[in-house]
CSV table of C-alpha atoms and ligand atoms in Angstrom, one decimal:
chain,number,residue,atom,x,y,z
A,1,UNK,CA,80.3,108.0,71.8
A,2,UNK,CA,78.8,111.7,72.1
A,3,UNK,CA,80.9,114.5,72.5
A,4,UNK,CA,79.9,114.4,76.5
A,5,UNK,CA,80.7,111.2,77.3
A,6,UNK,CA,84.1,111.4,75.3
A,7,UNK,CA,84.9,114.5,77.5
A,8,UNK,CA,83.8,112.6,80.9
A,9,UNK,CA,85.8,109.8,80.0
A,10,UNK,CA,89.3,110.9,78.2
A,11,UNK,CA,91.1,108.4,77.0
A,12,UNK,CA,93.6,106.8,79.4
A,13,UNK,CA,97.1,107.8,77.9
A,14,UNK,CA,98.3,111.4,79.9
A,15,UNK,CA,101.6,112.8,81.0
A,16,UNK,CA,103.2,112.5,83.4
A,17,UNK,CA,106.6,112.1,85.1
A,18,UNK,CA,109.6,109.6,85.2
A,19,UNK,CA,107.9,108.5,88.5
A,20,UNK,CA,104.3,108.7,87.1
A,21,UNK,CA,105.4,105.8,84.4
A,22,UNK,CA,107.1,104.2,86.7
A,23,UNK,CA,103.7,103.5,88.6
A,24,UNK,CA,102.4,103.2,85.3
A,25,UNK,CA,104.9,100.0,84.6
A,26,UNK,CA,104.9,98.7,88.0
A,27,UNK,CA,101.1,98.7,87.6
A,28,UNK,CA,101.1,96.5,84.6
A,29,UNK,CA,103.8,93.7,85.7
A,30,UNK,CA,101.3,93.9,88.6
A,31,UNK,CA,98.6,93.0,87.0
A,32,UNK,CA,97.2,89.6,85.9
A,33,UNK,CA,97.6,89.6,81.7
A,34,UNK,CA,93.7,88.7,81.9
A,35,UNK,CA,92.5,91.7,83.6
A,36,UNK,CA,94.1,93.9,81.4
A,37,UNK,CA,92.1,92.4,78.6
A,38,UNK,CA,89.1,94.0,79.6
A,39,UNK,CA,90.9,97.4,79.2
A,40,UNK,CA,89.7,98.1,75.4
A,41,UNK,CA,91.6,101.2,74.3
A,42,UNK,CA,95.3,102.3,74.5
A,43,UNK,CA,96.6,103.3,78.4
A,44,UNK,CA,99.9,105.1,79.3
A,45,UNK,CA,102.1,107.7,80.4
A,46,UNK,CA,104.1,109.9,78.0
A,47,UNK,CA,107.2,111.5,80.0
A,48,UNK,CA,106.4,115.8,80.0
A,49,UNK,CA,108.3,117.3,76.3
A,50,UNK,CA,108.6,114.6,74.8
A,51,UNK,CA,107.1,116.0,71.1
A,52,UNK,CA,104.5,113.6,71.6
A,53,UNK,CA,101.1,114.7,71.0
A,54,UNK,CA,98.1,113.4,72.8
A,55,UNK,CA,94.5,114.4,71.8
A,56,UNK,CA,91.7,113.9,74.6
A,57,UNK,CA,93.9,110.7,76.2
A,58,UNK,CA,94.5,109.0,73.3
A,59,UNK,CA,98.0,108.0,71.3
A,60,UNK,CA,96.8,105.8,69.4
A,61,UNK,CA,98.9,103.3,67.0
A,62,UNK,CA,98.2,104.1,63.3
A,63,UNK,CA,96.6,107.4,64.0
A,64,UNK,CA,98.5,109.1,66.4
A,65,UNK,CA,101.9,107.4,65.9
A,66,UNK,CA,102.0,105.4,63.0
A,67,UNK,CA,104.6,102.2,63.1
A,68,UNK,CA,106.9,101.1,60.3
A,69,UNK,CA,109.2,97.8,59.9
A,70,UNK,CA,112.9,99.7,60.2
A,71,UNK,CA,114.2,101.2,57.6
A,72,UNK,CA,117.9,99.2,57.1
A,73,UNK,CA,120.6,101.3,56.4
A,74,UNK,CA,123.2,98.8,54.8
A,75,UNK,CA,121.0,95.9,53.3
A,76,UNK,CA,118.2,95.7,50.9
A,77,UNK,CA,114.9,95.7,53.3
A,78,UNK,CA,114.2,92.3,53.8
A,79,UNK,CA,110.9,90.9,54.4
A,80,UNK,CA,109.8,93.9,57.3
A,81,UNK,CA,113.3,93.5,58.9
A,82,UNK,CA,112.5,94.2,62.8
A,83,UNK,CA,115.8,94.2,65.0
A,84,UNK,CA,114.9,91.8,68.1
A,85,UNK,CA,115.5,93.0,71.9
A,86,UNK,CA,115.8,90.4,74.4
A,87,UNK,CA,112.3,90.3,74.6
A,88,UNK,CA,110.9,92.6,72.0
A,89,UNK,CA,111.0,93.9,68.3
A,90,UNK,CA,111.9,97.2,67.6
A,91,UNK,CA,109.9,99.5,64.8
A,92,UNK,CA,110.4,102.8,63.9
A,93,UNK,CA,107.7,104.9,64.9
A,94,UNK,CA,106.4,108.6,63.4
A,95,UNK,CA,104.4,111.2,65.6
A,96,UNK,CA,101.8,112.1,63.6
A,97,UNK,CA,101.6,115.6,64.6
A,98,UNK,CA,105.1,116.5,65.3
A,99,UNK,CA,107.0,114.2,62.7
A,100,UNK,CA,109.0,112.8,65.8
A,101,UNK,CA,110.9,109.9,64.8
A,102,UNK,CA,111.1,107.5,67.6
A,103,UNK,CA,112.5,103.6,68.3
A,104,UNK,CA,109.1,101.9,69.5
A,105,UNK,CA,109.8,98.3,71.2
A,106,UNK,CA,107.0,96.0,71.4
A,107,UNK,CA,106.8,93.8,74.4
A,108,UNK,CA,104.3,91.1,74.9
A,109,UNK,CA,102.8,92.1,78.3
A,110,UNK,CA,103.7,88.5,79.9
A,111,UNK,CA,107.5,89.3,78.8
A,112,UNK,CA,107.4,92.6,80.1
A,113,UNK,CA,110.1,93.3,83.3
A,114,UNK,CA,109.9,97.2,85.0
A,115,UNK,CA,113.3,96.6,85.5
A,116,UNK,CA,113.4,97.6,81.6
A,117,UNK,CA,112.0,100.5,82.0
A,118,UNK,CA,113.1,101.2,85.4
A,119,UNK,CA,116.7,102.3,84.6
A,120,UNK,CA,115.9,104.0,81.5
A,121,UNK,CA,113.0,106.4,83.3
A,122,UNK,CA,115.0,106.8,86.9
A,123,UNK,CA,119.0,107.6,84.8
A,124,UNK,CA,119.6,109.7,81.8
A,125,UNK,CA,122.4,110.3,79.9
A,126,UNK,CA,123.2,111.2,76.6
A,127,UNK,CA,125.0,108.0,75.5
A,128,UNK,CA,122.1,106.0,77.0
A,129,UNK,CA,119.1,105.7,74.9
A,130,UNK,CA,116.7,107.9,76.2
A,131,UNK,CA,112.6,106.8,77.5
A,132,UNK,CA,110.3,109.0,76.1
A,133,UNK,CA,106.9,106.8,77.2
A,134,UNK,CA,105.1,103.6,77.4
A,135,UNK,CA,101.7,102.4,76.3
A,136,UNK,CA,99.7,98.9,76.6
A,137,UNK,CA,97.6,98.3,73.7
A,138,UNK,CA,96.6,95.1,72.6
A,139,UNK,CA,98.2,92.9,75.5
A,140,UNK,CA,101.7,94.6,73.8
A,141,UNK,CA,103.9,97.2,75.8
A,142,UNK,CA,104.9,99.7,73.3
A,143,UNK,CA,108.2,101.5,74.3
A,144,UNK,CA,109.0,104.6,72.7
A,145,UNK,CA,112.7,105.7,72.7
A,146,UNK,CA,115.3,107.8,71.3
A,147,UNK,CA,115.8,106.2,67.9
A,148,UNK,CA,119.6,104.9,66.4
A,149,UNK,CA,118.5,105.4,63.0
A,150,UNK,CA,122.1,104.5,62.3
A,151,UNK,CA,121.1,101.4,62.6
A,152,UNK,CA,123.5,99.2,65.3
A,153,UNK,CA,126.9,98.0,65.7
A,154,UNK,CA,126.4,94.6,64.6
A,155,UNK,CA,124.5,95.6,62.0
A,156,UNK,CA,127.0,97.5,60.0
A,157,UNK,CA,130.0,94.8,61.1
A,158,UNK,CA,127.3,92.2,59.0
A,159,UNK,CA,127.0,94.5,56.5
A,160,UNK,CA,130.3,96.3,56.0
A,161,UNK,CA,132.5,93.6,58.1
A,162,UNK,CA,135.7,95.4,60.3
A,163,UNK,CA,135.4,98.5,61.0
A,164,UNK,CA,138.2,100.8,61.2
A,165,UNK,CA,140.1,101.9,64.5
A,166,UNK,CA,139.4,105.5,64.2
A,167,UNK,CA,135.7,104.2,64.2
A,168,UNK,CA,135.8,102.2,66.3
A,169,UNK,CA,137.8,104.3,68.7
A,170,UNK,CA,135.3,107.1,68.5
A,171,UNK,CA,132.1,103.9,69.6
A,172,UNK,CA,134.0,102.9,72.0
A,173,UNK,CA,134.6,106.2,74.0
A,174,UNK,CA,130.6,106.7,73.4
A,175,UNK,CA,130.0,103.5,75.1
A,176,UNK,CA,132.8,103.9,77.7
A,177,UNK,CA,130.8,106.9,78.7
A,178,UNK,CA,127.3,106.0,79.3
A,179,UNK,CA,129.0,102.3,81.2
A,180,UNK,CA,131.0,104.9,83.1
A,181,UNK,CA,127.5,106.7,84.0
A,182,UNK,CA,125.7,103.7,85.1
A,183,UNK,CA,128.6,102.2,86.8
A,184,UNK,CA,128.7,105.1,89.2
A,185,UNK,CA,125.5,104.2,89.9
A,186,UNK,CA,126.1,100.6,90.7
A,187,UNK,CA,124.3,99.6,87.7
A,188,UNK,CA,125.1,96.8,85.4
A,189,UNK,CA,123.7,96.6,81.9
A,190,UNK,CA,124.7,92.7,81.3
A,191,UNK,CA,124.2,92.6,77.8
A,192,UNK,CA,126.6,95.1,76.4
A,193,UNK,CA,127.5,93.4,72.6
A,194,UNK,CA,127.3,95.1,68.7
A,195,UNK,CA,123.2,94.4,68.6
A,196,UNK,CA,123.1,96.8,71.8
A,197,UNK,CA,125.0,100.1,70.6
A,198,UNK,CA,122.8,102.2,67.9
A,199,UNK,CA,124.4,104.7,65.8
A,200,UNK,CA,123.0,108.1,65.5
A,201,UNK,CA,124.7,111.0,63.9
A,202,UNK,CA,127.0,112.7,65.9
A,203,UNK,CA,126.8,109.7,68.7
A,204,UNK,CA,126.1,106.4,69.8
A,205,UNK,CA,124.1,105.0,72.7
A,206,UNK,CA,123.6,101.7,74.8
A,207,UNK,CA,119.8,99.8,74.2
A,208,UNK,CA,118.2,97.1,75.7
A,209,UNK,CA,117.8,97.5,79.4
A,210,UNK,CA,115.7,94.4,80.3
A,211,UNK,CA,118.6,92.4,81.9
A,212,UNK,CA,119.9,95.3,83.7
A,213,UNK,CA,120.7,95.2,87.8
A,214,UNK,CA,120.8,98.0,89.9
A,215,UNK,CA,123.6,96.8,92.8
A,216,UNK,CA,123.0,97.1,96.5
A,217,UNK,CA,126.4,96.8,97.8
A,218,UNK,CA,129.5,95.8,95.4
A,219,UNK,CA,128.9,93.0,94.2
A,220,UNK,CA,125.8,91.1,92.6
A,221,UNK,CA,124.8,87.3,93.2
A,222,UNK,CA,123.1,86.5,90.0
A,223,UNK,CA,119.6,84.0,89.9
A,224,UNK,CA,120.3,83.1,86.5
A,225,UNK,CA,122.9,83.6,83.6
A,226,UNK,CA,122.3,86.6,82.2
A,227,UNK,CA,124.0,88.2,79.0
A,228,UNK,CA,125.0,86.7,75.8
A,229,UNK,CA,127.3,83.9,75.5
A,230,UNK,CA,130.3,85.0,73.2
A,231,UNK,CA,130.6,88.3,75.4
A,232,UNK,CA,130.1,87.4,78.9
A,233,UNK,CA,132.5,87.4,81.5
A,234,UNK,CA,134.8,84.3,83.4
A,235,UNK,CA,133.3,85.2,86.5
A,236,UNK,CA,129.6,86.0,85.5
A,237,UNK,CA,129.9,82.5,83.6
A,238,UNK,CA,131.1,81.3,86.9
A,239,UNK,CA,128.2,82.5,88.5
A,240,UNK,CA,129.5,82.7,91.8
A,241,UNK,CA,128.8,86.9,91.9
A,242,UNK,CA,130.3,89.9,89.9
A,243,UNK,CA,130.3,93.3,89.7
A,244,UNK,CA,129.8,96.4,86.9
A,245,UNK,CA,133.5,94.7,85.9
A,246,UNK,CA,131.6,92.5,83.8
A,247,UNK,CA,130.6,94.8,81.1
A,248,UNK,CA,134.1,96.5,80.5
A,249,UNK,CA,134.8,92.3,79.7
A,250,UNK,CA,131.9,92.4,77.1
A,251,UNK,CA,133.4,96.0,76.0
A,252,UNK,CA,136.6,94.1,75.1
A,253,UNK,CA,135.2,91.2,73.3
A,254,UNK,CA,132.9,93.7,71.3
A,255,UNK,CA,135.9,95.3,69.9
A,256,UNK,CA,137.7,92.6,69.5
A,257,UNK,CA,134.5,92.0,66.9
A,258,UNK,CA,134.5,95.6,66.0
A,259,UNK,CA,138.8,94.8,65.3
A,260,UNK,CA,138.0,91.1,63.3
A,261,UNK,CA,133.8,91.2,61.8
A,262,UNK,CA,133.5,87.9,64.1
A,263,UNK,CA,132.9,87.8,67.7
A,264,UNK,CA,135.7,86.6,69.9
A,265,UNK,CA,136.0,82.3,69.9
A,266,UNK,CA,134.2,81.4,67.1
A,267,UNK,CA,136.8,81.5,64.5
A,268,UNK,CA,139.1,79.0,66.7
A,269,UNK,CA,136.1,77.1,67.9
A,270,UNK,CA,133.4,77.3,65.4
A,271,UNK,CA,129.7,77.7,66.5
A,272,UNK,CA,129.0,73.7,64.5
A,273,UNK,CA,131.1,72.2,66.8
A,274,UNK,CA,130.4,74.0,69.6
A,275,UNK,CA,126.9,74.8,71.0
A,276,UNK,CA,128.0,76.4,73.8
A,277,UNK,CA,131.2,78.2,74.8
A,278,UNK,CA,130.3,78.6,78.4
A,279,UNK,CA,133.3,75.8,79.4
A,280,UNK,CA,135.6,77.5,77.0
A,281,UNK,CA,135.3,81.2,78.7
A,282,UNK,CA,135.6,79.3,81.8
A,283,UNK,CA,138.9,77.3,81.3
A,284,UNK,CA,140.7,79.4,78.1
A,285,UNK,CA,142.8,82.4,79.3
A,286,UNK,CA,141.0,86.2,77.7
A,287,UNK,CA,140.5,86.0,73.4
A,288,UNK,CA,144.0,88.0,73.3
A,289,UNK,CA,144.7,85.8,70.8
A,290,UNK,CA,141.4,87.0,68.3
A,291,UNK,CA,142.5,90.2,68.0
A,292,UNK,CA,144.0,90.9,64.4
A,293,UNK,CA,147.4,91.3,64.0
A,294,UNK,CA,146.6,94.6,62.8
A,295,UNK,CA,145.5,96.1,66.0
A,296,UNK,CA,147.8,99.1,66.9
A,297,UNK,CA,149.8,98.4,70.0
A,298,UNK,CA,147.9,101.0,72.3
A,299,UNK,CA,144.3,99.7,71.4
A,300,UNK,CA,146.0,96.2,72.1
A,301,UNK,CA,146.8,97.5,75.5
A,302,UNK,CA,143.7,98.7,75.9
A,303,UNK,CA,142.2,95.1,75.4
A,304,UNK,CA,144.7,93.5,77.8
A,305,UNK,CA,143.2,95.9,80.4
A,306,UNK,CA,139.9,95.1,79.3
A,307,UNK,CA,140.0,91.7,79.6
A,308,UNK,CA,141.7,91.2,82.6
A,309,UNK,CA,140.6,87.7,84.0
A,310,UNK,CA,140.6,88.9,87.2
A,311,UNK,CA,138.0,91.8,87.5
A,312,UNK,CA,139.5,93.8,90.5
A,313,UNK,CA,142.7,93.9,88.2
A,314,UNK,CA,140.7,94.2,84.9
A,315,UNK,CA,140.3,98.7,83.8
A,316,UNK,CA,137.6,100.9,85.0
A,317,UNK,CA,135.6,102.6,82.6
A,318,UNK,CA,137.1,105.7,83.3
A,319,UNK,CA,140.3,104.2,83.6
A,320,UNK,CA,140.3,103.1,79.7
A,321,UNK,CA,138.4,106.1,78.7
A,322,UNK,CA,142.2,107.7,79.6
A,323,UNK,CA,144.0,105.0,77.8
A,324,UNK,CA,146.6,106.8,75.1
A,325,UNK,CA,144.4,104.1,72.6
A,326,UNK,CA,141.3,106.3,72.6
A,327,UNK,CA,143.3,109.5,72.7
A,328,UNK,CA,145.5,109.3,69.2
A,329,UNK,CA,148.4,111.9,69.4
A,330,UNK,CA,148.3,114.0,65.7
A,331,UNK,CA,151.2,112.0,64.6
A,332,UNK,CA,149.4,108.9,64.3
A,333,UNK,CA,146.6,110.3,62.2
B,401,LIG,N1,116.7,96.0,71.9
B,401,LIG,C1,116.4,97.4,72.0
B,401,LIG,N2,115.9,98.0,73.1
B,401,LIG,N3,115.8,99.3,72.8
B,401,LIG,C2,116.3,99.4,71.5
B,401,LIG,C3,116.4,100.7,70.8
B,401,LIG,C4,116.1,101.9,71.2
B,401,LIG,N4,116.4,102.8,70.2
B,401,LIG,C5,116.8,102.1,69.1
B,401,LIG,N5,117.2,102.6,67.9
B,401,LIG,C6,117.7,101.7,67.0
B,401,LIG,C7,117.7,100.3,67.3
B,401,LIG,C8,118.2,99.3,66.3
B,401,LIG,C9,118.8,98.1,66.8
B,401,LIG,N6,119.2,97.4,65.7
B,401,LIG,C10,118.9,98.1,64.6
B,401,LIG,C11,119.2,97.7,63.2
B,401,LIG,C12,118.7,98.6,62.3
B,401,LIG,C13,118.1,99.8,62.7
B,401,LIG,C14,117.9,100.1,64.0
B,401,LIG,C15,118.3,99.3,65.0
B,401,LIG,C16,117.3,99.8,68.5
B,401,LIG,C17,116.9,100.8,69.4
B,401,LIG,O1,116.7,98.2,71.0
């Protein structure tokens, strides 16, 4: 194209604001797959200081952000090693003109849900992985995010198996911080587990928003199961409503697996002989009984609260975030 057409028609990728990609999301889960085809070139909104540049309405992949499989920071890279989201695979992605290093998750437009995005444009916090824009190119939303090139929490349990309480002490007030965010705002993540906290240097933060519910009143009626098995709640298996309760369960049973390298069950009721362990979260009393004997007594309170069977009994976030277990006296150190 000349010069004077390219000027009359700019590329379609701008900036804009939280609400700006917000339209920009609605309008592509609006839109039948099949008429977005016809759009050839890149389209999206990049949230204002972001670090990202755009030249004449273009960000383009591979010129203007180049994509690579993610570094690993415990293993040998495997063959282009790409942590999976619930719906989509995660690169690490490179301004071109700024160096930026971002997360960008790749979401096949007929997986895509606003709701991923929703949360992540509309709440911000510092322990919440952070939205910096989105872009449809090639029938793929690209999501490009504040990067945990710490890799995550299962990750390093796979790679360097328990981790130690002081560690795990110091992810779990990180986490207990952004839930405590998003619970004030009636929000439940529903997926909170190792794979969903990413490590950065001086903090961790919460990923994958795509099964997340904003709450109307207080409590949520679910549609469908939502979560992962080994982590979910009695009373979201149950199915019969639940509130933001749920997640400080799936806290507990992911350090219980930050306490033992294995996630809470499947060492007393291995994964061959049991497909699923929906009936056994249903009818077994909490996984007190995974944690290892060499959990300190306070951070074994901590659990008890955690897990509480009943959720109206069962901790607050900010209720554990003052448990003595996250706040070791000098003595113990
Ligand atoms: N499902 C999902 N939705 N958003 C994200 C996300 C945003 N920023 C990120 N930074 C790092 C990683 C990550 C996960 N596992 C890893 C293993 C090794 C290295 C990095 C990672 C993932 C993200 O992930």
């Amino acid at each position: 194209q000349d010069l004077s057409s390219h000027v009359q028609n700019p590329g379609k990728v701008r900036y804009g604001t939280a609400s700006d990609l917000l339209d920009f999301v609605n309008m592509v889960s609006n839109t039948l797959s099949s008429s977005l085809l016809e759009v050839g070139e890149e389209m999206g909104v990049l949230l204002n200081k972001t670090d990202m540049v755009i030249k004449d309405g273009h960000y383009r992949i591979d010129l203007d952000v180049l994509l690579f499989p993610w570094k690993l920071t415990y293993k040998p890279p495997g063959p282009g090693y790409v942590p999976k989201g619930s719906f989509g695979k995660v690169h690490l992605a490179q301004d071109t003109k700024t160096r930026k290093r971002m997360a960008c998750k790749l979401i096949p437009v007929e997986h895509f849900k606003h709701a991923e995005v929703e949360i992540q444009a509309r709440f911000q916090h510092e322990n919440i992985a952070q939205l910096y824009g989105a872009l449809l190119w090639e029938q793929t939303v690209h999501l490009f995010m504040e990067a945990g090139e710490g890799g995550s929490v299962l990750e390093k349990l796979d790679s360097c198996g328990p981790m130690r309480e002081f560690e795990i002490i110091w992810v779990s007030q990180q986490v207990l911080r952004g839930l405590e965010y998003l619970h004030s705002h009636k929000i439940i993540h529903h997926d909170i587990k190792p794979s969903n906290i990413v490590l950065m240097s001086a903090k961790a933060v919460l990923v994958d928003f795509g099964l997340t519910v904003q709450m109307k009143d207080d409590v949520y009626i679910p549609r469908d199961l939502r979560g992962t098995e080994m982590y979910m709640s009695p009373e979201l298996v149950l199915c019969r409503g639940h509130n933001t309760k749920t997640d400080i369960y799936s806290l507990g049973t992911t350090i219980i697996h930050m306490l033992s390298g294995s996630p809470p069950w499947v060492r007393r009721y291995p994964r061959s002989a049991y497909p699923s362990y929906l009936y056994i979260i249903h009818k077994q009393a909490p996984p007190l009984e995974d944690i290892p004997e060499s959990c300190s007594p306070a951070m074994r309170r901590l659990l008890e609260h955690a897990l509480d069977r009943v959720p109206a009994r069962r901790s607050s976030a900010t209720e554990l975030l003052n448990e003595e277990a996250l706040h070791p006296s000098r003595e113990d150190q």
